[in-house]
Coordinates of N, CA and C and ligand atoms in Angstrom, one line a residue:
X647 N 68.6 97.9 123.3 CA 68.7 96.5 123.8 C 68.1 96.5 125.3
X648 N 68.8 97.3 126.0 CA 68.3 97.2 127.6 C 66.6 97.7 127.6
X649 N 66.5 98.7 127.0 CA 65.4 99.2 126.8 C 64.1 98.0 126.5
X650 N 64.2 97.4 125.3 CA 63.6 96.5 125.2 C 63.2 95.3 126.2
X651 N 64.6 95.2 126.8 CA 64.4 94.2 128.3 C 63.5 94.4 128.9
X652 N 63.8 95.6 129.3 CA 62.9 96.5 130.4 C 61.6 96.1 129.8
X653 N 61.4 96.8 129.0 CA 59.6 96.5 127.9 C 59.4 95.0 128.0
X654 N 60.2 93.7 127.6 CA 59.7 92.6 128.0 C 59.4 92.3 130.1
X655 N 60.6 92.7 130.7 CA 60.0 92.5 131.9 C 58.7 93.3 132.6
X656 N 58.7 94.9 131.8 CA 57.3 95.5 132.3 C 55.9 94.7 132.0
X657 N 56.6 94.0 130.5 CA 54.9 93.4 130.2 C 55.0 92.0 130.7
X658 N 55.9 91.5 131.4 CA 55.7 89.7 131.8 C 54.8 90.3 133.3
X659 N 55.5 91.4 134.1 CA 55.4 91.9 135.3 C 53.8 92.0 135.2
X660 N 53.4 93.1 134.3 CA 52.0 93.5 134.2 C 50.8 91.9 134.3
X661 N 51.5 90.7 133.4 CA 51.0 89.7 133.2 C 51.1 89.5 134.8
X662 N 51.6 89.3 135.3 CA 51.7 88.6 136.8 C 52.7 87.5 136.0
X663 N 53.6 87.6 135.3 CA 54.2 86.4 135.0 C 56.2 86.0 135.7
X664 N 56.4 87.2 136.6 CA 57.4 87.3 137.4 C 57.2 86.7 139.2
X665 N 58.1 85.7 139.0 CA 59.5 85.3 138.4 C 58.9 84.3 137.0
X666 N 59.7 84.5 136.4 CA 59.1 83.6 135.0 C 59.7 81.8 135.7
X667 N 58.3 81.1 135.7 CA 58.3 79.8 135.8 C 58.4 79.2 134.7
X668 N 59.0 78.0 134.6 CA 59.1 77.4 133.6 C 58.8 75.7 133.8
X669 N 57.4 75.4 134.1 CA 57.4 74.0 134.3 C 57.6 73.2 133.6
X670 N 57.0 73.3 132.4 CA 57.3 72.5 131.3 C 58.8 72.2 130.8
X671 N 59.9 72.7 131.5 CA 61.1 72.2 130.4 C 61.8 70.8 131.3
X672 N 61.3 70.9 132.7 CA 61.3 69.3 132.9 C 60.8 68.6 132.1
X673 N 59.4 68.2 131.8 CA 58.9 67.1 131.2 C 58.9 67.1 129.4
X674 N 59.4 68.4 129.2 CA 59.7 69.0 127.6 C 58.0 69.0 127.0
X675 N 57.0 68.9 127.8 CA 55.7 69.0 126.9 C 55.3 70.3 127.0
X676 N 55.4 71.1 125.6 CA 54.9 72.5 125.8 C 53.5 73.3 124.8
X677 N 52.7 73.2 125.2 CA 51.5 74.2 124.6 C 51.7 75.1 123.7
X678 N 50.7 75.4 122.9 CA 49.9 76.5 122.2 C 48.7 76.8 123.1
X679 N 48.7 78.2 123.2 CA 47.8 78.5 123.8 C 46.6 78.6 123.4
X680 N 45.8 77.4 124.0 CA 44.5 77.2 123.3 C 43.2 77.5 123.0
X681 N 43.2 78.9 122.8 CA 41.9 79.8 122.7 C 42.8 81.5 122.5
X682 N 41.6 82.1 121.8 CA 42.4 83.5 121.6 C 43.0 84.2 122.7
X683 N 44.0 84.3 123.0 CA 44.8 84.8 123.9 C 44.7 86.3 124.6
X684 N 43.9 87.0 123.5 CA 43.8 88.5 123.9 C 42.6 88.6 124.5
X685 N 41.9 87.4 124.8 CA 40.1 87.8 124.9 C 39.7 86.7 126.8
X686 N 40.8 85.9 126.7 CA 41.0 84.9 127.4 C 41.7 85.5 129.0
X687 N 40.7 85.0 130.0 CA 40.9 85.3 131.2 C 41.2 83.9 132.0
X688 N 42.1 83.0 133.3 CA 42.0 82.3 133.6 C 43.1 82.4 134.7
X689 N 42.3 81.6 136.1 CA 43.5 81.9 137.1 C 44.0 80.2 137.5
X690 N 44.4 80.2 138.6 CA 44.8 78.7 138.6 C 43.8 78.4 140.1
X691 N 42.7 77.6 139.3 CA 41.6 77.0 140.6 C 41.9 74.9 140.2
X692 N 43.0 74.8 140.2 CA 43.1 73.4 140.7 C 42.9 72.8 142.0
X693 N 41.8 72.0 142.4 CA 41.1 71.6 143.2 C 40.4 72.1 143.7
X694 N 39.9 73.2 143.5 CA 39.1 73.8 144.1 C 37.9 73.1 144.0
X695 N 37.0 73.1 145.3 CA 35.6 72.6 145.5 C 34.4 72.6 144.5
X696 N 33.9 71.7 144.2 CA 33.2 71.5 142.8 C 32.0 71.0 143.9
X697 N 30.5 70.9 142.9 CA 29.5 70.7 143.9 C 29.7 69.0 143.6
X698 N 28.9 68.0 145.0 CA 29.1 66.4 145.1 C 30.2 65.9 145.3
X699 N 30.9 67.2 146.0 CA 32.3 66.6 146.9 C 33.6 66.5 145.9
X700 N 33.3 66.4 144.4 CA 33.7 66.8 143.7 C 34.8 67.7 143.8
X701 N 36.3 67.6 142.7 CA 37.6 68.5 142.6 C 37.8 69.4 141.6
X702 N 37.9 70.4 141.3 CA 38.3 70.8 139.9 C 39.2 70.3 139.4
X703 N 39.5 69.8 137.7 CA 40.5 69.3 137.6 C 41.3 69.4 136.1
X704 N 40.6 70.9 136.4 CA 41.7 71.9 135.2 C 41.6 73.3 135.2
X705 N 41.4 73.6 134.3 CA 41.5 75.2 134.4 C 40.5 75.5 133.4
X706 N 39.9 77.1 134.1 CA 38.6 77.6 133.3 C 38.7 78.7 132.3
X707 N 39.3 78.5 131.4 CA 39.8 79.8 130.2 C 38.2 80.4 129.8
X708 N 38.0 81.6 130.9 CA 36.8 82.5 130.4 C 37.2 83.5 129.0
X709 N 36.0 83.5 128.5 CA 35.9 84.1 127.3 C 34.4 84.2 126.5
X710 N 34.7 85.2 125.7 CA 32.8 85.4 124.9 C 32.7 84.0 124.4
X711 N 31.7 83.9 124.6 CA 30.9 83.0 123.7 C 31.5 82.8 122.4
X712 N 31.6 81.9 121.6 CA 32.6 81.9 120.3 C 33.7 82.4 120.1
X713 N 34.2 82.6 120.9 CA 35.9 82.8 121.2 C 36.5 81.7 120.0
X714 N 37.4 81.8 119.7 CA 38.2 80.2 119.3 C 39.1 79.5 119.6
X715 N 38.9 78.3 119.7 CA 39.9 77.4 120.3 C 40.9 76.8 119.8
X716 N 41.3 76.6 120.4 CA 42.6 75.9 119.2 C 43.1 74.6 119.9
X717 N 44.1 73.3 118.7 CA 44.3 72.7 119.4 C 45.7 73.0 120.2
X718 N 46.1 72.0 121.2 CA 47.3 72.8 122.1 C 48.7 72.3 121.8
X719 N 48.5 71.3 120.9 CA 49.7 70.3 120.7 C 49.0 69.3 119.6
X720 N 50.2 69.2 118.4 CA 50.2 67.9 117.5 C 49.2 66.8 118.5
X721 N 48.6 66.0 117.5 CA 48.0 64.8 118.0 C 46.7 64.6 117.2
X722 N 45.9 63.5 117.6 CA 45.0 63.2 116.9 C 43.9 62.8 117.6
X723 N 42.3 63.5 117.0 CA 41.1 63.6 118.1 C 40.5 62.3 118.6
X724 N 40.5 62.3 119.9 CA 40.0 60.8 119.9 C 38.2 61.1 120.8
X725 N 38.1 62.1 120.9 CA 36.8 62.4 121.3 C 36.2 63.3 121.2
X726 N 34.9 63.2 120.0 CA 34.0 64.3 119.8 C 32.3 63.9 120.3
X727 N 32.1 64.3 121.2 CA 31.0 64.0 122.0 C 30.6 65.1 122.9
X728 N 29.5 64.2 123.9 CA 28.9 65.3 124.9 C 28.2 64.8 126.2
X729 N 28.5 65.5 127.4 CA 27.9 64.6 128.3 C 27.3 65.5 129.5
X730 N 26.6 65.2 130.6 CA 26.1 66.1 131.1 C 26.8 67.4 131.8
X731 N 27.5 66.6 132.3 CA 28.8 68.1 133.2 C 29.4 68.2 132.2
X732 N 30.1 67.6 130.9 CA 31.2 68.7 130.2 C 30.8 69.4 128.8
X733 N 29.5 69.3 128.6 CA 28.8 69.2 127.5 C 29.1 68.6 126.3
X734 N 29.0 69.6 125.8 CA 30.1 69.0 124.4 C 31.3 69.5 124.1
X735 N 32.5 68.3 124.0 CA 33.6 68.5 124.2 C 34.6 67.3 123.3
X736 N 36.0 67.8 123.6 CA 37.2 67.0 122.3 C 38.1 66.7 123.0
X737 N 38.5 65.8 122.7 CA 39.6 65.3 123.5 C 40.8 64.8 122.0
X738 N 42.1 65.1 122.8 CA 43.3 64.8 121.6 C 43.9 64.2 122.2
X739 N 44.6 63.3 121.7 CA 45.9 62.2 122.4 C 47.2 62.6 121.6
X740 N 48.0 63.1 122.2 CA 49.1 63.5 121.7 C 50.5 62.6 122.1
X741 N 52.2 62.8 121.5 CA 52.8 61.5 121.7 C 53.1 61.9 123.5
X742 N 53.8 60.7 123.8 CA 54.0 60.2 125.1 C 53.4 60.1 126.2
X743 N 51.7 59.5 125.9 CA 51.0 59.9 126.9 C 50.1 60.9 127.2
X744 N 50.5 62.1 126.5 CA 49.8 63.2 126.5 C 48.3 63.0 125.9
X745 N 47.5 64.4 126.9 CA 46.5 64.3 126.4 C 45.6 65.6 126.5
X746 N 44.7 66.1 125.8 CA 44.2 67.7 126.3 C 42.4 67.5 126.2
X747 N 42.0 68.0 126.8 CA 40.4 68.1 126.7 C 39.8 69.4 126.5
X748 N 39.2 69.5 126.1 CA 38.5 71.1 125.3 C 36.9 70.8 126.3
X749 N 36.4 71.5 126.9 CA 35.1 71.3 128.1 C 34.4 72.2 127.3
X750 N 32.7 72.1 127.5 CA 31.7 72.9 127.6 C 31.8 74.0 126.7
X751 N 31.7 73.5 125.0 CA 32.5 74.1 123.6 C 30.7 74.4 123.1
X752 N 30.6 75.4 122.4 CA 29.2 76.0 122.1 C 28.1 74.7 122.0
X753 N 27.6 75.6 122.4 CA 25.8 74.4 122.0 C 24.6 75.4 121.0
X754 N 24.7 76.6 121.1 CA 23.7 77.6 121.1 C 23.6 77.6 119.7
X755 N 22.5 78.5 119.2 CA 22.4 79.0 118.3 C 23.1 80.5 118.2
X756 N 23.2 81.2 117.0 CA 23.7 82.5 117.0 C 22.6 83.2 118.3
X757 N 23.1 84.1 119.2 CA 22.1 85.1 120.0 C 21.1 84.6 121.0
X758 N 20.8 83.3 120.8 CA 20.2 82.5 121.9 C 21.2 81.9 122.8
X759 N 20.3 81.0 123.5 CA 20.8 80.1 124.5 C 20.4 79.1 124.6
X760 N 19.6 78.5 123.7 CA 18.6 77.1 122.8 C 19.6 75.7 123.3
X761 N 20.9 75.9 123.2 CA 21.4 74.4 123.5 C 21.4 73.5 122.0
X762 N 20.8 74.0 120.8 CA 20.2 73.2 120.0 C 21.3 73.0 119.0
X763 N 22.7 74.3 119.3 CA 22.8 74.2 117.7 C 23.2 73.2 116.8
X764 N 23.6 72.9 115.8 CA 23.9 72.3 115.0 C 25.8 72.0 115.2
X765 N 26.4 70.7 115.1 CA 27.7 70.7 115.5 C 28.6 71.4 114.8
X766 N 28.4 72.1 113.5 CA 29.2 72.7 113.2 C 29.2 74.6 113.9
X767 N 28.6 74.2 114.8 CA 28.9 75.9 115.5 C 29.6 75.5 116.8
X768 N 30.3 74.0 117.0 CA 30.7 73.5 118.2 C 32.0 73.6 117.7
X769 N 32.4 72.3 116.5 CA 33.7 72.1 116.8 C 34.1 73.0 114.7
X770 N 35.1 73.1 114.6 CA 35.7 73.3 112.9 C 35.7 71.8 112.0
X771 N 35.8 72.6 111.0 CA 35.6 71.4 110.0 C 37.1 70.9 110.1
X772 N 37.0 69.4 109.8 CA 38.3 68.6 110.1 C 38.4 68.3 111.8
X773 N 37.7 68.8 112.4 CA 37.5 67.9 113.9 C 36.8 66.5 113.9
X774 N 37.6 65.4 113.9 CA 36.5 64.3 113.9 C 37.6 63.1 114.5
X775 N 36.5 62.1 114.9 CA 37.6 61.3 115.8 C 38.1 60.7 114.5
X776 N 39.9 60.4 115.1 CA 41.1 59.9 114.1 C 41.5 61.2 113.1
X777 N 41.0 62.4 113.6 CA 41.8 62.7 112.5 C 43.2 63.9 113.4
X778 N 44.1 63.8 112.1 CA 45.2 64.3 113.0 C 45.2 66.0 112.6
X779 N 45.6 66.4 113.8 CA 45.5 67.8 114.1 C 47.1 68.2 114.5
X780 N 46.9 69.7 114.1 CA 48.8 70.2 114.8 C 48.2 71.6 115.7
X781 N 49.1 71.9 116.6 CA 49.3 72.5 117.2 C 48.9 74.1 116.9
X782 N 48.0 74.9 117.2 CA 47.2 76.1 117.0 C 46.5 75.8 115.4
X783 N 45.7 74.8 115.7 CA 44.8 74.7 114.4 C 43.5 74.8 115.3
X784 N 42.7 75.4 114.3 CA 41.3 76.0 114.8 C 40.6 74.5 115.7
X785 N 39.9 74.8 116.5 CA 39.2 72.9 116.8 C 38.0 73.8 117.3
X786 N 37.3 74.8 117.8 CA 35.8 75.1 117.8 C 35.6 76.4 118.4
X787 N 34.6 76.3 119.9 CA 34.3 77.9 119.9 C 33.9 77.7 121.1
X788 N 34.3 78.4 121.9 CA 33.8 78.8 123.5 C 32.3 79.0 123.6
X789 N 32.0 78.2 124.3 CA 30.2 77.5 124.8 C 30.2 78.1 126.1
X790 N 29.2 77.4 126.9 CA 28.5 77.6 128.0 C 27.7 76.2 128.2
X791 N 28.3 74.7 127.5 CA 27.3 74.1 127.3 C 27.6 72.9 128.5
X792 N 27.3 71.8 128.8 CA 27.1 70.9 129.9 C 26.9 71.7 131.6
X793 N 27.3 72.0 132.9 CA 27.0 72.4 134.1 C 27.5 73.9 133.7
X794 N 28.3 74.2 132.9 CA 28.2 75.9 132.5 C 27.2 76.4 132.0
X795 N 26.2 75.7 131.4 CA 24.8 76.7 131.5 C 24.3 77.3 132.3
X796 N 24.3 78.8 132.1 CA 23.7 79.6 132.5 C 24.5 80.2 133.3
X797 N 25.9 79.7 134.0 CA 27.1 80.4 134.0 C 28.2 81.5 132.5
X798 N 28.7 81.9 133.3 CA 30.0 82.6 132.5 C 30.7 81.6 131.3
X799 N 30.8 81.9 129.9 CA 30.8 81.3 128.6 C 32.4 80.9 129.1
X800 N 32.8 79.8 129.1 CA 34.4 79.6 129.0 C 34.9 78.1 128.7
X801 N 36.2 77.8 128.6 CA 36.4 76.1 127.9 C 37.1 75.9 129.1
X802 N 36.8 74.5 130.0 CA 37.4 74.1 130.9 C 38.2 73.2 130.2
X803 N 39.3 73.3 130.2 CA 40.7 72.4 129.4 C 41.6 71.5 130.5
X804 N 41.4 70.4 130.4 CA 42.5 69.6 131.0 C 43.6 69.1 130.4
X805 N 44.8 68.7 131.3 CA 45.6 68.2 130.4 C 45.6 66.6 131.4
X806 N 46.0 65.9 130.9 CA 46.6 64.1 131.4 C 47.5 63.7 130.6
X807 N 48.3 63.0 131.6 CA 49.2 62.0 130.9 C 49.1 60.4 131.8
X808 N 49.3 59.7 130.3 CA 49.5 58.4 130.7 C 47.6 58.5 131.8
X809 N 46.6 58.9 131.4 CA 45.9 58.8 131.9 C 45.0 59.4 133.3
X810 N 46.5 60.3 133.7 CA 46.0 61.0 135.1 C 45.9 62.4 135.1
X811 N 44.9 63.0 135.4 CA 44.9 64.6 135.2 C 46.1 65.7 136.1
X812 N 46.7 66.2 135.6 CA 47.5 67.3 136.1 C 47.2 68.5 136.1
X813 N 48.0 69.7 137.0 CA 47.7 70.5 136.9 C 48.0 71.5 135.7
X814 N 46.9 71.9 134.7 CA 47.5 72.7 133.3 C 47.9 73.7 133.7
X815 N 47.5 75.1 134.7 CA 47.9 76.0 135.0 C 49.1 76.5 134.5
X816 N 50.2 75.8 135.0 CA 51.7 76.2 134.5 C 52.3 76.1 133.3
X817 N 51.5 75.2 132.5 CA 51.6 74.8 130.9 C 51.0 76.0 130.7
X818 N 49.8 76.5 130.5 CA 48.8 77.6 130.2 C 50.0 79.2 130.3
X819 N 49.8 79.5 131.5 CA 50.9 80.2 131.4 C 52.4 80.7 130.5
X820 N 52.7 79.4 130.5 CA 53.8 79.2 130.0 C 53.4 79.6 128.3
X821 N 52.3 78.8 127.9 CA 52.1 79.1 127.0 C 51.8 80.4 126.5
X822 N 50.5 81.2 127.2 CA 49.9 82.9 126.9 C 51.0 83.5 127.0
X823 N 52.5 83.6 127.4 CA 53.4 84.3 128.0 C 54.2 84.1 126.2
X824 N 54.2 83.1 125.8 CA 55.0 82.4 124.4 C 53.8 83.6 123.1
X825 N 52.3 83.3 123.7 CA 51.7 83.5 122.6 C 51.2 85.3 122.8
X826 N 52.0 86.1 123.9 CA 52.0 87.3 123.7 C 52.7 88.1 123.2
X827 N 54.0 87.2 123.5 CA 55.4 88.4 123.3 C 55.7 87.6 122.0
X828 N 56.0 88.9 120.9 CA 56.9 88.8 119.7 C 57.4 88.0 119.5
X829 N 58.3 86.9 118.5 CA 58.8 86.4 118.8 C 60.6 86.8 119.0
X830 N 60.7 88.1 118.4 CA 62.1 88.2 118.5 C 62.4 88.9 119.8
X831 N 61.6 89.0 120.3 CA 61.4 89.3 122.1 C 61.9 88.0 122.6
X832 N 61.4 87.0 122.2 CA 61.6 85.7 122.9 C 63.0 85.6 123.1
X833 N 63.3 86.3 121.8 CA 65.0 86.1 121.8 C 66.0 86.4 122.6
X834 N 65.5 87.6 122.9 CA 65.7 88.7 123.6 C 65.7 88.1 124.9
X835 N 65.1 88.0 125.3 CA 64.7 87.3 126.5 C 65.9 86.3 127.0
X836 N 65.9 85.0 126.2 CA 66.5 83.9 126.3 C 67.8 84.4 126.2
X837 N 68.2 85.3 125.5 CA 70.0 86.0 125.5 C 70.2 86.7 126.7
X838 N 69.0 87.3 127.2 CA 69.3 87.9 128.9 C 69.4 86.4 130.2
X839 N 68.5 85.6 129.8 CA 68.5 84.3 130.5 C 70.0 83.7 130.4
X840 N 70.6 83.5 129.8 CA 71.9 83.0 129.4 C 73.0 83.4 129.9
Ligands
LIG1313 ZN1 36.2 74.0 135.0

């Protein structure tokens, strides 16, 4: 038993995830972490300087090129589109306001960097506006496409509620920390918390 403790706090420690924060159980809205978790790199650059005076105003989950994404929470897609800074990208409305955005989701062909491909190498089948999604269901594939061209391949993800962007960082976290450890670790855990 202690042993095992130990093993959960060497690998939260290794994560940088000590002291274990827990934002989310204020507001009770909690993630799936949305993209493969073993391949996925991302630190916390909220506001950080964007070019045109511009703020950052989520977080940059690096990863190869077709990584997969997932959605982060129940809800239903209300945006499948593309535009010049975010390229092509999804947006979900989930309940109470919630909301998540998937940024800069493949454009390419296999091996190039054409911009051209076809939308099914963007988002999965069953992504389409109105249709309802649950929480770690596939939604597409880590791009490089809108102002991330020709930069490092990764999904800029925001979260908002009721309209205003917050900081995801601590959700994200919270979540890769859920989507590493076991789950009867979890338990484990929560019985030492108690
Ligand atoms: Zn970004």
């Amino acid at each position: 038993m202690l042993i095992r403790l130990l093993t959960v706090a060497v690998v939260l420690s290794v994560l940088g995830f000590l002291p274990a924060s827990s934002a989310n159980a204020a507001d009770g809205f909690e993630l799936t972490f949305p993209q493969e978790a073993e391949v996925t790199g991302f630190s916390n650059s909220w506001g950080a300087a964007r070019s045109g005076g511009r703020r950052h105003r989520g977080t940059d989950l690096m990863a190869p090129k077709m990584t997969e994404v997932y959605v982060a929470a129940d809800g239903v897609v209300t945006r499948v589109t593309s535009s010049g800074r975010a390229g092509r990208y999804v947006t979900v409305t989930h309940a109470d306001g919630w909301e998540t955005y998937y940024m800069h989701l493949n454009n390419d062909n296999p091996n190039t960097n054409d911009g051209r491909a076809p939308w099914f190498l963007t988002v999965a089948p069953g992504i389409y506006v109105g249709a309802e999604v649950v929480a770690g269901q596939l939604l597409g594939w880590v791009g490089d496409s809108g102002n991330a061209e020709g930069g490092s391949a990764h999904t800029h993800f925001e979260l908002h509620r009721h309209g205003r962007a917050l900081n995801p960082y601590p959700y994200l976290r919270d979540a890769l920390e859920r989507a590493l450890i076991p789950p009867e670790e979890h338990t484990i855990t929560a019985a030492y918390i108690r």
